[in-house]
Amino acid sequence: MEIYQAIVQSKSQKQKRLAILLDPDKLTVECLSDLVTKINQTPATHIFVGGSSFEGTHLDEMILLLKQKTSLPVLLFPGNPTQISAQADGVLFLQLLSGRNPEYLIEHQINAVPILEKNQLEIISTGYILIESGSETAVERVSQTKPLDRNNADYAAQTAKAGEFIGNKLIYLEAGSGAQKAVPLSMITTVAQRISVPLIVGGGIRSKKQIEDAYNAGADLVVIGTAFENDLNFFD
Ligand code: 1GP
């Protein structure tokens, strides 16, 4: 089954999904083997690979190795078109809906087309919404955009709904990697009630309780990056 269809099916069956985010900037090919063994022992259902500013050359090699050692679907989470690897299973084709920078609304997407047309990646249109989280995050810095007000859940929901109307197949509420404060639970609920496509939530989630709370608030898929990076036993 296609990755997206499986996420939709999980949502309809109220099965929550969990993605571990790997930032290629912080990984070496050498350390990957042990890391994947560890990932295979966690409840993760997906692996996301990407970062705001990665410009290295070892992405293909890393993903090939990942694919050899795990059966979990590997989805690219690219900060720009240079972070697309044909070795992955799919790509979150992101539109930064919270920002007003045309580069991240359409230009990167256009530039990615010749690369995407050459390979078989499953392309999943994703409305990406950055929420203010206490201090400036890498997404904010790199994209030169402002996040949405964390106290205005209704505007976040309206933004998410616009994404759905445009045709986004997923909505990703993002506090930013390593965020001081995760997306407010009340905002997750407001957004989840307003949209019908699956809802991804990530950024600043540091405990298993926070993961559960995000699920209970309405997240269909939670993304964990920093907490697992800092402690490979996080899920034990
Ligand atoms: C970042 O949502 C992800 O895009 C994960 O964030 O690193 O804070 O877990 P963390």
JSON list of C-alpha atoms and ligand atoms in Angstrom, two decimals:
[
{"chain": "A", "resi": 1, "resn": "MET", "atom": "CA", "xyz": [0.00, 0.00, 0.00]},
{"chain": "A", "resi": 2, "resn": "GLU", "atom": "CA", "xyz": [1.19, 3.52, -0.67]},
{"chain": "A", "resi": 3, "resn": "ILE", "atom": "CA", "xyz": [2.60, 5.33, 2.34]},
{"chain": "A", "resi": 4, "resn": "TYR", "atom": "CA", "xyz": [-0.03, 8.04, 2.26]},
{"chain": "A", "resi": 5, "resn": "GLN", "atom": "CA", "xyz": [-2.94, 5.62, 1.95]},
{"chain": "A", "resi": 6, "resn": "ALA", "atom": "CA", "xyz": [-1.58, 3.70, 4.93]},
{"chain": "A", "resi": 7, "resn": "ILE", "atom": "CA", "xyz": [-1.50, 6.92, 7.01]},
{"chain": "A", "resi": 8, "resn": "VAL", "atom": "CA", "xyz": [-5.08, 7.70, 6.02]},
{"chain": "A", "resi": 9, "resn": "GLN", "atom": "CA", "xyz": [-6.14, 4.18, 6.93]},
{"chain": "A", "resi": 10, "resn": "SER", "atom": "CA", "xyz": [-4.40, 4.43, 10.31]},
{"chain": "A", "resi": 11, "resn": "LYS", "atom": "CA", "xyz": [-6.22, 7.69, 10.98]},
{"chain": "A", "resi": 12, "resn": "SER", "atom": "CA", "xyz": [-9.58, 6.13, 10.18]},
{"chain": "A", "resi": 13, "resn": "GLN", "atom": "CA", "xyz": [-8.75, 3.24, 12.51]},
{"chain": "A", "resi": 14, "resn": "LYS", "atom": "CA", "xyz": [-7.52, 5.64, 15.20]},
{"chain": "A", "resi": 15, "resn": "GLN", "atom": "CA", "xyz": [-4.07, 4.05, 15.14]},
{"chain": "A", "resi": 16, "resn": "LYS", "atom": "CA", "xyz": [-1.48, 6.66, 16.03]},
{"chain": "A", "resi": 17, "resn": "ARG", "atom": "CA", "xyz": [1.77, 6.84, 14.07]},
{"chain": "A", "resi": 18, "resn": "LEU", "atom": "CA", "xyz": [5.24, 7.90, 15.18]},
{"chain": "A", "resi": 19, "resn": "ALA", "atom": "CA", "xyz": [8.11, 9.22, 13.06]},
{"chain": "A", "resi": 20, "resn": "ILE", "atom": "CA", "xyz": [11.71, 9.50, 14.13]},
{"chain": "A", "resi": 21, "resn": "LEU", "atom": "CA", "xyz": [13.38, 12.44, 12.41]},
{"chain": "A", "resi": 22, "resn": "LEU", "atom": "CA", "xyz": [17.01, 12.00, 11.42]},
{"chain": "A", "resi": 23, "resn": "ASP", "atom": "CA", "xyz": [18.94, 15.15, 10.60]},
{"chain": "A", "resi": 24, "resn": "PRO", "atom": "CA", "xyz": [21.65, 14.15, 8.10]},
{"chain": "A", "resi": 25, "resn": "ASP", "atom": "CA", "xyz": [23.77, 17.09, 9.28]},
{"chain": "A", "resi": 26, "resn": "LYS", "atom": "CA", "xyz": [24.18, 15.43, 12.65]},
{"chain": "A", "resi": 27, "resn": "LEU", "atom": "CA", "xyz": [24.81, 11.89, 11.37]},
{"chain": "A", "resi": 28, "resn": "THR", "atom": "CA", "xyz": [27.68, 10.02, 9.82]},
{"chain": "A", "resi": 29, "resn": "VAL", "atom": "CA", "xyz": [27.34, 6.91, 7.67]},
{"chain": "A", "resi": 30, "resn": "GLU", "atom": "CA", "xyz": [29.48, 5.10, 10.25]},
{"chain": "A", "resi": 31, "resn": "CYS", "atom": "CA", "xyz": [27.11, 5.73, 13.17]},
{"chain": "A", "resi": 32, "resn": "LEU", "atom": "CA", "xyz": [24.00, 4.86, 11.20]},
{"chain": "A", "resi": 33, "resn": "SER", "atom": "CA", "xyz": [24.11, 1.10, 11.59]},
{"chain": "A", "resi": 34, "resn": "ASP", "atom": "CA", "xyz": [23.83, 1.14, 15.40]},
{"chain": "A", "resi": 35, "resn": "LEU", "atom": "CA", "xyz": [21.26, 3.89, 15.20]},
{"chain": "A", "resi": 36, "resn": "VAL", "atom": "CA", "xyz": [18.95, 1.90, 12.91]},
{"chain": "A", "resi": 37, "resn": "THR", "atom": "CA", "xyz": [19.24, -1.16, 15.14]},
{"chain": "A", "resi": 38, "resn": "LYS", "atom": "CA", "xyz": [18.01, 1.07, 17.95]},
{"chain": "A", "resi": 39, "resn": "ILE", "atom": "CA", "xyz": [15.22, 2.59, 15.82]},
{"chain": "A", "resi": 40, "resn": "ASN", "atom": "CA", "xyz": [13.99, -0.92, 14.99]},
{"chain": "A", "resi": 41, "resn": "GLN", "atom": "CA", "xyz": [13.45, -1.49, 18.72]},
{"chain": "A", "resi": 42, "resn": "THR", "atom": "CA", "xyz": [11.28, 1.64, 19.13]},
{"chain": "A", "resi": 43, "resn": "PRO", "atom": "CA", "xyz": [7.55, 2.05, 18.38]},
{"chain": "A", "resi": 44, "resn": "ALA", "atom": "CA", "xyz": [8.44, 4.21, 15.34]},
{"chain": "A", "resi": 45, "resn": "THR", "atom": "CA", "xyz": [6.32, 3.60, 12.25]},
{"chain": "A", "resi": 46, "resn": "HIS", "atom": "CA", "xyz": [8.15, 5.99, 9.91]},
{"chain": "A", "resi": 47, "resn": "ILE", "atom": "CA", "xyz": [11.56, 7.56, 9.49]},
{"chain": "A", "resi": 48, "resn": "PHE", "atom": "CA", "xyz": [11.78, 11.16, 8.32]},
{"chain": "A", "resi": 49, "resn": "VAL", "atom": "CA", "xyz": [15.09, 12.41, 6.95]},
{"chain": "A", "resi": 50, "resn": "GLY", "atom": "CA", "xyz": [15.85, 16.08, 6.59]},
{"chain": "A", "resi": 51, "resn": "GLY", "atom": "CA", "xyz": [16.96, 19.33, 8.11]},
{"chain": "A", "resi": 52, "resn": "SER", "atom": "CA", "xyz": [16.69, 23.03, 7.42]},
{"chain": "A", "resi": 53, "resn": "SER", "atom": "CA", "xyz": [20.18, 23.52, 6.08]},
{"chain": "A", "resi": 54, "resn": "PHE", "atom": "CA", "xyz": [21.77, 20.21, 5.12]},
{"chain": "A", "resi": 55, "resn": "GLU", "atom": "CA", "xyz": [24.13, 20.56, 2.15]},
{"chain": "A", "resi": 56, "resn": "GLY", "atom": "CA", "xyz": [26.22, 17.43, 2.55]},
{"chain": "A", "resi": 57, "resn": "THR", "atom": "CA", "xyz": [26.83, 14.78, -0.08]},
{"chain": "A", "resi": 58, "resn": "HIS", "atom": "CA", "xyz": [26.22, 11.58, 1.87]},
{"chain": "A", "resi": 59, "resn": "LEU", "atom": "CA", "xyz": [22.40, 11.61, 1.75]},
{"chain": "A", "resi": 60, "resn": "ASP", "atom": "CA", "xyz": [22.00, 8.83, -0.86]},
{"chain": "A", "resi": 61, "resn": "GLU", "atom": "CA", "xyz": [24.50, 6.62, 0.92]},
{"chain": "A", "resi": 62, "resn": "MET", "atom": "CA", "xyz": [22.80, 7.19, 4.26]},
{"chain": "A", "resi": 63, "resn": "ILE", "atom": "CA", "xyz": [19.34, 6.39, 2.97]},
{"chain": "A", "resi": 64, "resn": "LEU", "atom": "CA", "xyz": [20.55, 3.30, 1.12]},
{"chain": "A", "resi": 65, "resn": "LEU", "atom": "CA", "xyz": [22.02, 2.02, 4.36]},
{"chain": "A", "resi": 66, "resn": "LEU", "atom": "CA", "xyz": [18.82, 2.89, 6.23]},
{"chain": "A", "resi": 67, "resn": "LYS", "atom": "CA", "xyz": [16.76, 0.97, 3.70]},
{"chain": "A", "resi": 68, "resn": "GLN", "atom": "CA", "xyz": [19.00, -2.08, 4.04]},
{"chain": "A", "resi": 69, "resn": "LYS", "atom": "CA", "xyz": [18.52, -2.20, 7.79]},
{"chain": "A", "resi": 70, "resn": "THR", "atom": "CA", "xyz": [14.90, -1.29, 8.37]},
{"chain": "A", "resi": 71, "resn": "SER", "atom": "CA", "xyz": [11.56, -2.00, 6.76]},
{"chain": "A", "resi": 72, "resn": "LEU", "atom": "CA", "xyz": [10.09, 1.29, 8.00]},
{"chain": "A", "resi": 73, "resn": "PRO", "atom": "CA", "xyz": [9.10, 3.72, 5.24]},
{"chain": "A", "resi": 74, "resn": "VAL", "atom": "CA", "xyz": [11.68, 6.47, 4.77]},
{"chain": "A", "resi": 75, "resn": "LEU", "atom": "CA", "xyz": [10.21, 9.86, 3.93]},
{"chain": "A", "resi": 76, "resn": "LEU", "atom": "CA", "xyz": [12.24, 12.89, 2.98]},
{"chain": "A", "resi": 77, "resn": "PHE", "atom": "CA", "xyz": [11.53, 16.05, 4.92]},
{"chain": "A", "resi": 78, "resn": "PRO", "atom": "CA", "xyz": [13.54, 18.46, 2.77]},
{"chain": "A", "resi": 79, "resn": "GLY", "atom": "CA", "xyz": [14.52, 22.01, 3.59]},
{"chain": "A", "resi": 80, "resn": "ASN", "atom": "CA", "xyz": [15.27, 22.61, -0.10]},
{"chain": "A", "resi": 81, "resn": "PRO", "atom": "CA", "xyz": [15.44, 20.64, -3.39]},
{"chain": "A", "resi": 82, "resn": "THR", "atom": "CA", "xyz": [19.07, 19.60, -2.85]},
{"chain": "A", "resi": 83, "resn": "GLN", "atom": "CA", "xyz": [17.83, 17.35, -0.06]},
{"chain": "A", "resi": 84, "resn": "ILE", "atom": "CA", "xyz": [15.95, 15.00, -2.36]},
{"chain": "A", "resi": 85, "resn": "SER", "atom": "CA", "xyz": [17.30, 11.48, -2.67]},
{"chain": "A", "resi": 86, "resn": "ALA", "atom": "CA", "xyz": [15.92, 8.90, -5.08]},
{"chain": "A", "resi": 87, "resn": "GLN", "atom": "CA", "xyz": [16.80, 6.22, -2.51]},
{"chain": "A", "resi": 88, "resn": "ALA", "atom": "CA", "xyz": [13.95, 7.21, -0.16]},
{"chain": "A", "resi": 89, "resn": "ASP", "atom": "CA", "xyz": [10.39, 5.88, -0.42]},
{"chain": "A", "resi": 90, "resn": "GLY", "atom": "CA", "xyz": [8.66, 9.22, -0.54]},
{"chain": "A", "resi": 91, "resn": "VAL", "atom": "CA", "xyz": [8.86, 12.92, 0.06]},
{"chain": "A", "resi": 92, "resn": "LEU", "atom": "CA", "xyz": [6.81, 15.32, 2.12]},
{"chain": "A", "resi": 93, "resn": "PHE", "atom": "CA", "xyz": [6.31, 17.95, -0.58]},
{"chain": "A", "resi": 94, "resn": "LEU", "atom": "CA", "xyz": [6.19, 20.91, 1.78]},
{"chain": "A", "resi": 95, "resn": "GLN", "atom": "CA", "xyz": [4.55, 24.30, 1.44]},
{"chain": "A", "resi": 96, "resn": "LEU", "atom": "CA", "xyz": [5.35, 26.67, 4.30]},
{"chain": "A", "resi": 97, "resn": "LEU", "atom": "CA", "xyz": [1.80, 27.97, 4.75]},
{"chain": "A", "resi": 98, "resn": "SER", "atom": "CA", "xyz": [2.57, 30.00, 7.86]},
{"chain": "A", "resi": 99, "resn": "GLY", "atom": "CA", "xyz": [5.14, 32.11, 6.00]},
{"chain": "A", "resi": 100, "resn": "ARG", "atom": "CA", "xyz": [4.89, 34.71, 3.29]},
{"chain": "A", "resi": 101, "resn": "ASN", "atom": "CA", "xyz": [8.12, 33.89, 1.51]},
{"chain": "A", "resi": 102, "resn": "PRO", "atom": "CA", "xyz": [7.38, 32.86, -2.10]},
{"chain": "A", "resi": 103, "resn": "GLU", "atom": "CA", "xyz": [10.54, 30.74, -2.18]},
{"chain": "A", "resi": 104, "resn": "TYR", "atom": "CA", "xyz": [9.01, 28.35, 0.34]},
{"chain": "A", "resi": 105, "resn": "LEU", "atom": "CA", "xyz": [5.47, 28.62, -1.03]},
{"chain": "A", "resi": 106, "resn": "ILE", "atom": "CA", "xyz": [6.25, 27.80, -4.68]},
{"chain": "A", "resi": 107, "resn": "GLU", "atom": "CA", "xyz": [9.80, 28.43, -5.92]},
{"chain": "A", "resi": 108, "resn": "HIS", "atom": "CA", "xyz": [11.54, 25.47, -4.26]},
{"chain": "A", "resi": 109, "resn": "GLN", "atom": "CA", "xyz": [8.64, 23.27, -5.36]},
{"chain": "A", "resi": 110, "resn": "ILE", "atom": "CA", "xyz": [9.07, 24.31, -9.01]},
{"chain": "A", "resi": 111, "resn": "ASN", "atom": "CA", "xyz": [12.83, 23.75, -8.81]},
{"chain": "A", "resi": 112, "resn": "ALA", "atom": "CA", "xyz": [12.25, 20.28, -7.37]},
{"chain": "A", "resi": 113, "resn": "VAL", "atom": "CA", "xyz": [10.15, 19.09, -10.33]},
{"chain": "A", "resi": 114, "resn": "PRO", "atom": "CA", "xyz": [13.00, 18.04, -12.68]},
{"chain": "A", "resi": 115, "resn": "ILE", "atom": "CA", "xyz": [14.53, 16.03, -9.83]},
{"chain": "A", "resi": 116, "resn": "LEU", "atom": "CA", "xyz": [11.23, 14.43, -8.83]},
{"chain": "A", "resi": 117, "resn": "GLU", "atom": "CA", "xyz": [10.31, 13.55, -12.41]},
{"chain": "A", "resi": 118, "resn": "LYS", "atom": "CA", "xyz": [13.46, 11.45, -12.70]},
{"chain": "A", "resi": 119, "resn": "ASN", "atom": "CA", "xyz": [12.59, 9.09, -9.88]},
{"chain": "A", "resi": 120, "resn": "GLN", "atom": "CA", "xyz": [9.81, 7.08, -8.32]},
{"chain": "A", "resi": 121, "resn": "LEU", "atom": "CA", "xyz": [9.37, 8.82, -4.97]},
{"chain": "A", "resi": 122, "resn": "GLU", "atom": "CA", "xyz": [5.84, 8.96, -3.61]},
{"chain": "A", "resi": 123, "resn": "ILE", "atom": "CA", "xyz": [5.06, 12.68, -3.43]},
{"chain": "A", "resi": 124, "resn": "ILE", "atom": "CA", "xyz": [2.86, 13.74, -0.53]},
{"chain": "A", "resi": 125, "resn": "SER", "atom": "CA", "xyz": [1.64, 17.34, -0.60]},
{"chain": "A", "resi": 126, "resn": "THR", "atom": "CA", "xyz": [2.06, 18.70, 2.92]},
{"chain": "A", "resi": 127, "resn": "GLY", "atom": "CA", "xyz": [0.96, 22.04, 4.35]},
{"chain": "A", "resi": 128, "resn": "TYR", "atom": "CA", "xyz": [3.68, 22.99, 6.80]},
{"chain": "A", "resi": 129, "resn": "ILE", "atom": "CA", "xyz": [2.70, 25.41, 9.55]},
{"chain": "A", "resi": 130, "resn": "LEU", "atom": "CA", "xyz": [5.31, 26.85, 11.89]},
{"chain": "A", "resi": 131, "resn": "ILE", "atom": "CA", "xyz": [4.04, 27.84, 15.33]},
{"chain": "A", "resi": 132, "resn": "GLU", "atom": "CA", "xyz": [5.82, 30.28, 17.64]},
{"chain": "A", "resi": 133, "resn": "SER", "atom": "CA", "xyz": [7.64, 28.28, 20.30]},
{"chain": "A", "resi": 134, "resn": "GLY", "atom": "CA", "xyz": [9.58, 30.57, 22.63]},
{"chain": "A", "resi": 135, "resn": "SER", "atom": "CA", "xyz": [12.63, 31.51, 20.60]},
{"chain": "A", "resi": 136, "resn": "GLU", "atom": "CA", "xyz": [13.78, 31.68, 17.01]},
{"chain": "A", "resi": 137, "resn": "THR", "atom": "CA", "xyz": [14.03, 28.23, 15.39]},
{"chain": "A", "resi": 138, "resn": "ALA", "atom": "CA", "xyz": [16.13, 27.03, 12.45]},
{"chain": "A", "resi": 139, "resn": "VAL", "atom": "CA", "xyz": [13.07, 26.93, 10.16]},
{"chain": "A", "resi": 140, "resn": "GLU", "atom": "CA", "xyz": [12.34, 30.56, 10.95]},
{"chain": "A", "resi": 141, "resn": "ARG", "atom": "CA", "xyz": [15.96, 31.60, 10.39]},
{"chain": "A", "resi": 142, "resn": "VAL", "atom": "CA", "xyz": [16.46, 29.66, 7.17]},
{"chain": "A", "resi": 143, "resn": "SER", "atom": "CA", "xyz": [13.07, 30.45, 5.63]},
{"chain": "A", "resi": 144, "resn": "GLN", "atom": "CA", "xyz": [13.11, 34.09, 6.75]},
{"chain": "A", "resi": 145, "resn": "THR", "atom": "CA", "xyz": [9.50, 33.82, 7.83]},
{"chain": "A", "resi": 146, "resn": "LYS", "atom": "CA", "xyz": [7.57, 34.45, 11.02]},
{"chain": "A", "resi": 147, "resn": "PRO", "atom": "CA", "xyz": [5.76, 31.63, 12.80]},
{"chain": "A", "resi": 148, "resn": "LEU", "atom": "CA", "xyz": [2.07, 31.87, 13.67]},
{"chain": "A", "resi": 149, "resn": "ASP", "atom": "CA", "xyz": [0.97, 33.18, 17.08]},
{"chain": "A", "resi": 150, "resn": "ARG", "atom": "CA", "xyz": [0.79, 30.20, 19.46]},
{"chain": "A", "resi": 151, "resn": "ASN", "atom": "CA", "xyz": [-2.23, 31.77, 21.19]},
{"chain": "A", "resi": 152, "resn": "ASN", "atom": "CA", "xyz": [-4.33, 32.03, 18.05]},
{"chain": "A", "resi": 153, "resn": "ALA", "atom": "CA", "xyz": [-5.49, 28.47, 17.43]},
{"chain": "A", "resi": 154, "resn": "ASP", "atom": "CA", "xyz": [-8.32, 29.63, 15.24]},
{"chain": "A", "resi": 155, "resn": "TYR", "atom": "CA", "xyz": [-5.98, 31.30, 12.74]},
{"chain": "A", "resi": 156, "resn": "ALA", "atom": "CA", "xyz": [-3.76, 28.19, 12.70]},
{"chain": "A", "resi": 157, "resn": "ALA", "atom": "CA", "xyz": [-6.85, 26.08, 11.97]},
{"chain": "A", "resi": 158, "resn": "GLN", "atom": "CA", "xyz": [-7.95, 28.49, 9.24]},
{"chain": "A", "resi": 159, "resn": "THR", "atom": "CA", "xyz": [-4.47, 28.25, 7.72]},
{"chain": "A", "resi": 160, "resn": "ALA", "atom": "CA", "xyz": [-4.57, 24.45, 7.88]},
{"chain": "A", "resi": 161, "resn": "LYS", "atom": "CA", "xyz": [-8.01, 24.41, 6.25]},
{"chain": "A", "resi": 162, "resn": "ALA", "atom": "CA", "xyz": [-6.75, 26.66, 3.44]},
{"chain": "A", "resi": 163, "resn": "GLY", "atom": "CA", "xyz": [-3.98, 24.11, 2.90]},
{"chain": "A", "resi": 164, "resn": "GLU", "atom": "CA", "xyz": [-6.54, 21.35, 2.70]},
{"chain": "A", "resi": 165, "resn": "PHE", "atom": "CA", "xyz": [-8.62, 23.34, 0.20]},
{"chain": "A", "resi": 166, "resn": "ILE", "atom": "CA", "xyz": [-5.49, 23.96, -1.89]},
{"chain": "A", "resi": 167, "resn": "GLY", "atom": "CA", "xyz": [-4.96, 20.21, -1.97]},
{"chain": "A", "resi": 168, "resn": "ASN", "atom": "CA", "xyz": [-2.48, 19.42, 0.80]},
{"chain": "A", "resi": 169, "resn": "LYS", "atom": "CA", "xyz": [-2.84, 15.76, 1.78]},
{"chain": "A", "resi": 170, "resn": "LEU", "atom": "CA", "xyz": [-1.26, 16.24, 5.21]},
{"chain": "A", "resi": 171, "resn": "ILE", "atom": "CA", "xyz": [-1.00, 19.15, 7.60]},
{"chain": "A", "resi": 172, "resn": "TYR", "atom": "CA", "xyz": [2.16, 19.42, 9.72]},
{"chain": "A", "resi": 173, "resn": "LEU", "atom": "CA", "xyz": [2.02, 21.62, 12.82]},
{"chain": "A", "resi": 174, "resn": "GLU", "atom": "CA", "xyz": [5.64, 22.40, 13.64]},
{"chain": "A", "resi": 175, "resn": "ALA", "atom": "CA", "xyz": [7.13, 24.12, 16.68]},
{"chain": "A", "resi": 176, "resn": "GLY", "atom": "CA", "xyz": [10.63, 23.73, 15.21]},
{"chain": "A", "resi": 177, "resn": "SER", "atom": "CA", "xyz": [13.35, 21.23, 16.01]},
{"chain": "A", "resi": 178, "resn": "GLY", "atom": "CA", "xyz": [14.53, 21.58, 19.60]},
{"chain": "A", "resi": 179, "resn": "ALA", "atom": "CA", "xyz": [11.75, 24.09, 20.31]},
{"chain": "A", "resi": 180, "resn": "GLN", "atom": "CA", "xyz": [11.46, 25.40, 23.86]},
{"chain": "A", "resi": 181, "resn": "LYS", "atom": "CA", "xyz": [7.70, 24.90, 23.79]},
{"chain": "A", "resi": 182, "resn": "ALA", "atom": "CA", "xyz": [5.80, 22.31, 21.76]},
{"chain": "A", "resi": 183, "resn": "VAL", "atom": "CA", "xyz": [2.63, 23.16, 19.83]},
{"chain": "A", "resi": 184, "resn": "PRO", "atom": "CA", "xyz": [-0.12, 23.89, 22.43]},
{"chain": "A", "resi": 185, "resn": "LEU", "atom": "CA", "xyz": [-2.48, 20.95, 22.93]},
{"chain": "A", "resi": 186, "resn": "SER", "atom": "CA", "xyz": [-5.52, 23.18, 22.57]},
{"chain": "A", "resi": 187, "resn": "MET", "atom": "CA", "xyz": [-4.23, 24.30, 19.15]},
{"chain": "A", "resi": 188, "resn": "ILE", "atom": "CA", "xyz": [-3.75, 20.66, 18.07]},
{"chain": "A", "resi": 189, "resn": "THR", "atom": "CA", "xyz": [-7.38, 19.98, 18.99]},
{"chain": "A", "resi": 190, "resn": "THR", "atom": "CA", "xyz": [-8.71, 23.07, 17.23]},
{"chain": "A", "resi": 191, "resn": "VAL", "atom": "CA", "xyz": [-6.80, 22.24, 14.04]},
{"chain": "A", "resi": 192, "resn": "ALA", "atom": "CA", "xyz": [-7.64, 18.52, 14.15]},
{"chain": "A", "resi": 193, "resn": "GLN", "atom": "CA", "xyz": [-11.36, 19.29, 14.46]},
{"chain": "A", "resi": 194, "resn": "ARG", "atom": "CA", "xyz": [-11.27, 21.66, 11.50]},
{"chain": "A", "resi": 195, "resn": "ILE", "atom": "CA", "xyz": [-9.46, 19.47, 8.91]},
{"chain": "A", "resi": 196, "resn": "SER", "atom": "CA", "xyz": [-10.17, 16.04, 7.54]},
{"chain": "A", "resi": 197, "resn": "VAL", "atom": "CA", "xyz": [-6.66, 15.11, 6.32]},
{"chain": "A", "resi": 198, "resn": "PRO", "atom": "CA", "xyz": [-4.18, 13.50, 8.76]},
{"chain": "A", "resi": 199, "resn": "LEU", "atom": "CA", "xyz": [-2.40, 15.85, 11.18]},
{"chain": "A", "resi": 200, "resn": "ILE", "atom": "CA", "xyz": [1.33, 15.64, 11.93]},
{"chain": "A", "resi": 201, "resn": "VAL", "atom": "CA", "xyz": [2.68, 17.38, 15.03]},
{"chain": "A", "resi": 202, "resn": "GLY", "atom": "CA", "xyz": [6.33, 17.88, 15.94]},
{"chain": "A", "resi": 203, "resn": "GLY", "atom": "CA", "xyz": [8.93, 20.10, 17.53]},
{"chain": "A", "resi": 204, "resn": "GLY", "atom": "CA", "xyz": [9.97, 20.30, 21.17]},
{"chain": "A", "resi": 205, "resn": "ILE", "atom": "CA", "xyz": [8.30, 17.05, 22.26]},
{"chain": "A", "resi": 206, "resn": "ARG", "atom": "CA", "xyz": [10.59, 15.60, 24.92]},
{"chain": "A", "resi": 207, "resn": "SER", "atom": "CA", "xyz": [8.65, 12.99, 26.90]},
{"chain": "A", "resi": 208, "resn": "LYS", "atom": "CA", "xyz": [6.44, 9.99, 26.27]},
{"chain": "A", "resi": 209, "resn": "LYS", "atom": "CA", "xyz": [3.66, 11.78, 28.13]},
{"chain": "A", "resi": 210, "resn": "GLN", "atom": "CA", "xyz": [3.87, 14.68, 25.69]},
{"chain": "A", "resi": 211, "resn": "ILE", "atom": "CA", "xyz": [3.56, 12.22, 22.81]},
{"chain": "A", "resi": 212, "resn": "GLU", "atom": "CA", "xyz": [0.43, 10.69, 24.39]},
{"chain": "A", "resi": 213, "resn": "ASP", "atom": "CA", "xyz": [-0.99, 14.15, 25.08]},
{"chain": "A", "resi": 214, "resn": "ALA", "atom": "CA", "xyz": [-0.46, 15.17, 21.46]},
{"chain": "A", "resi": 215, "resn": "TYR", "atom": "CA", "xyz": [-2.25, 11.99, 20.28]},
{"chain": "A", "resi": 216, "resn": "ASN", "atom": "CA", "xyz": [-5.11, 12.58, 22.69]},
{"chain": "A", "resi": 217, "resn": "ALA", "atom": "CA", "xyz": [-5.38, 16.18, 21.50]},
{"chain": "A", "resi": 218, "resn": "GLY", "atom": "CA", "xyz": [-5.84, 14.99, 17.91]},
{"chain": "A", "resi": 219, "resn": "ALA", "atom": "CA", "xyz": [-2.41, 14.41, 16.33]},
{"chain": "A", "resi": 220, "resn": "ASP", "atom": "CA", "xyz": [-2.37, 11.40, 13.98]},
{"chain": "A", "resi": 221, "resn": "LEU", "atom": "CA", "xyz": [1.40, 11.25, 13.67]},
{"chain": "A", "resi": 222, "resn": "VAL", "atom": "CA", "xyz": [3.97, 12.67, 16.10]},
{"chain": "A", "resi": 223, "resn": "VAL", "atom": "CA", "xyz": [7.55, 13.47, 15.07]},
{"chain": "A", "resi": 224, "resn": "ILE", "atom": "CA", "xyz": [10.45, 13.01, 17.50]},
{"chain": "A", "resi": 225, "resn": "GLY", "atom": "CA", "xyz": [13.89, 14.30, 16.57]},
{"chain": "A", "resi": 226, "resn": "THR", "atom": "CA", "xyz": [15.99, 15.88, 19.31]},
{"chain": "A", "resi": 227, "resn": "ALA", "atom": "CA", "xyz": [14.73, 13.74, 22.23]},
{"chain": "A", "resi": 228, "resn": "PHE", "atom": "CA", "xyz": [15.82, 10.53, 20.47]},
{"chain": "A", "resi": 229, "resn": "GLU", "atom": "CA", "xyz": [19.02, 12.10, 19.19]},
{"chain": "A", "resi": 230, "resn": "ASN", "atom": "CA", "xyz": [19.98, 13.03, 22.76]},
{"chain": "A", "resi": 231, "resn": "ASP", "atom": "CA", "xyz": [18.96, 9.70, 24.26]},
{"chain": "A", "resi": 232, "resn": "LEU", "atom": "CA", "xyz": [18.75, 6.58, 22.13]},
{"chain": "A", "resi": 233, "resn": "ASN", "atom": "CA", "xyz": [16.98, 4.87, 25.05]},
{"chain": "A", "resi": 234, "resn": "PHE", "atom": "CA", "xyz": [14.20, 7.48, 25.00]},
{"chain": "A", "resi": 235, "resn": "PHE", "atom": "CA", "xyz": [11.53, 4.91, 24.09]},
{"chain": "A", "resi": 236, "resn": "ASP", "atom": "CA", "xyz": [12.74, 2.14, 26.44]},
{"chain": "B", "resi": 1, "resn": "1GP", "atom": "C1", "xyz": [11.33, 19.05, 13.62]},
{"chain": "B", "resi": 1, "resn": "1GP", "atom": "O1", "xyz": [9.20, 18.36, 14.30]},
{"chain": "B", "resi": 1, "resn": "1GP", "atom": "C2", "xyz": [10.50, 17.94, 14.17]},
{"chain": "B", "resi": 1, "resn": "1GP", "atom": "O2", "xyz": [10.95, 19.33, 12.33]},
{"chain": "B", "resi": 1, "resn": "1GP", "atom": "C3", "xyz": [11.10, 17.35, 15.41]},
{"chain": "B", "resi": 1, "resn": "1GP", "atom": "O3", "xyz": [11.42, 18.32, 16.39]},
{"chain": "B", "resi": 1, "resn": "1GP", "atom": "O4", "xyz": [13.74, 17.78, 17.11]},
{"chain": "B", "resi": 1, "resn": "1GP", "atom": "O5", "xyz": [12.22, 19.05, 18.61]},
{"chain": "B", "resi": 1, "resn": "1GP", "atom": "O6", "xyz": [11.83, 16.62, 18.18]},
{"chain": "B", "resi": 1, "resn": "1GP", "atom": "P1", "xyz": [12.34, 17.90, 17.64]}
]
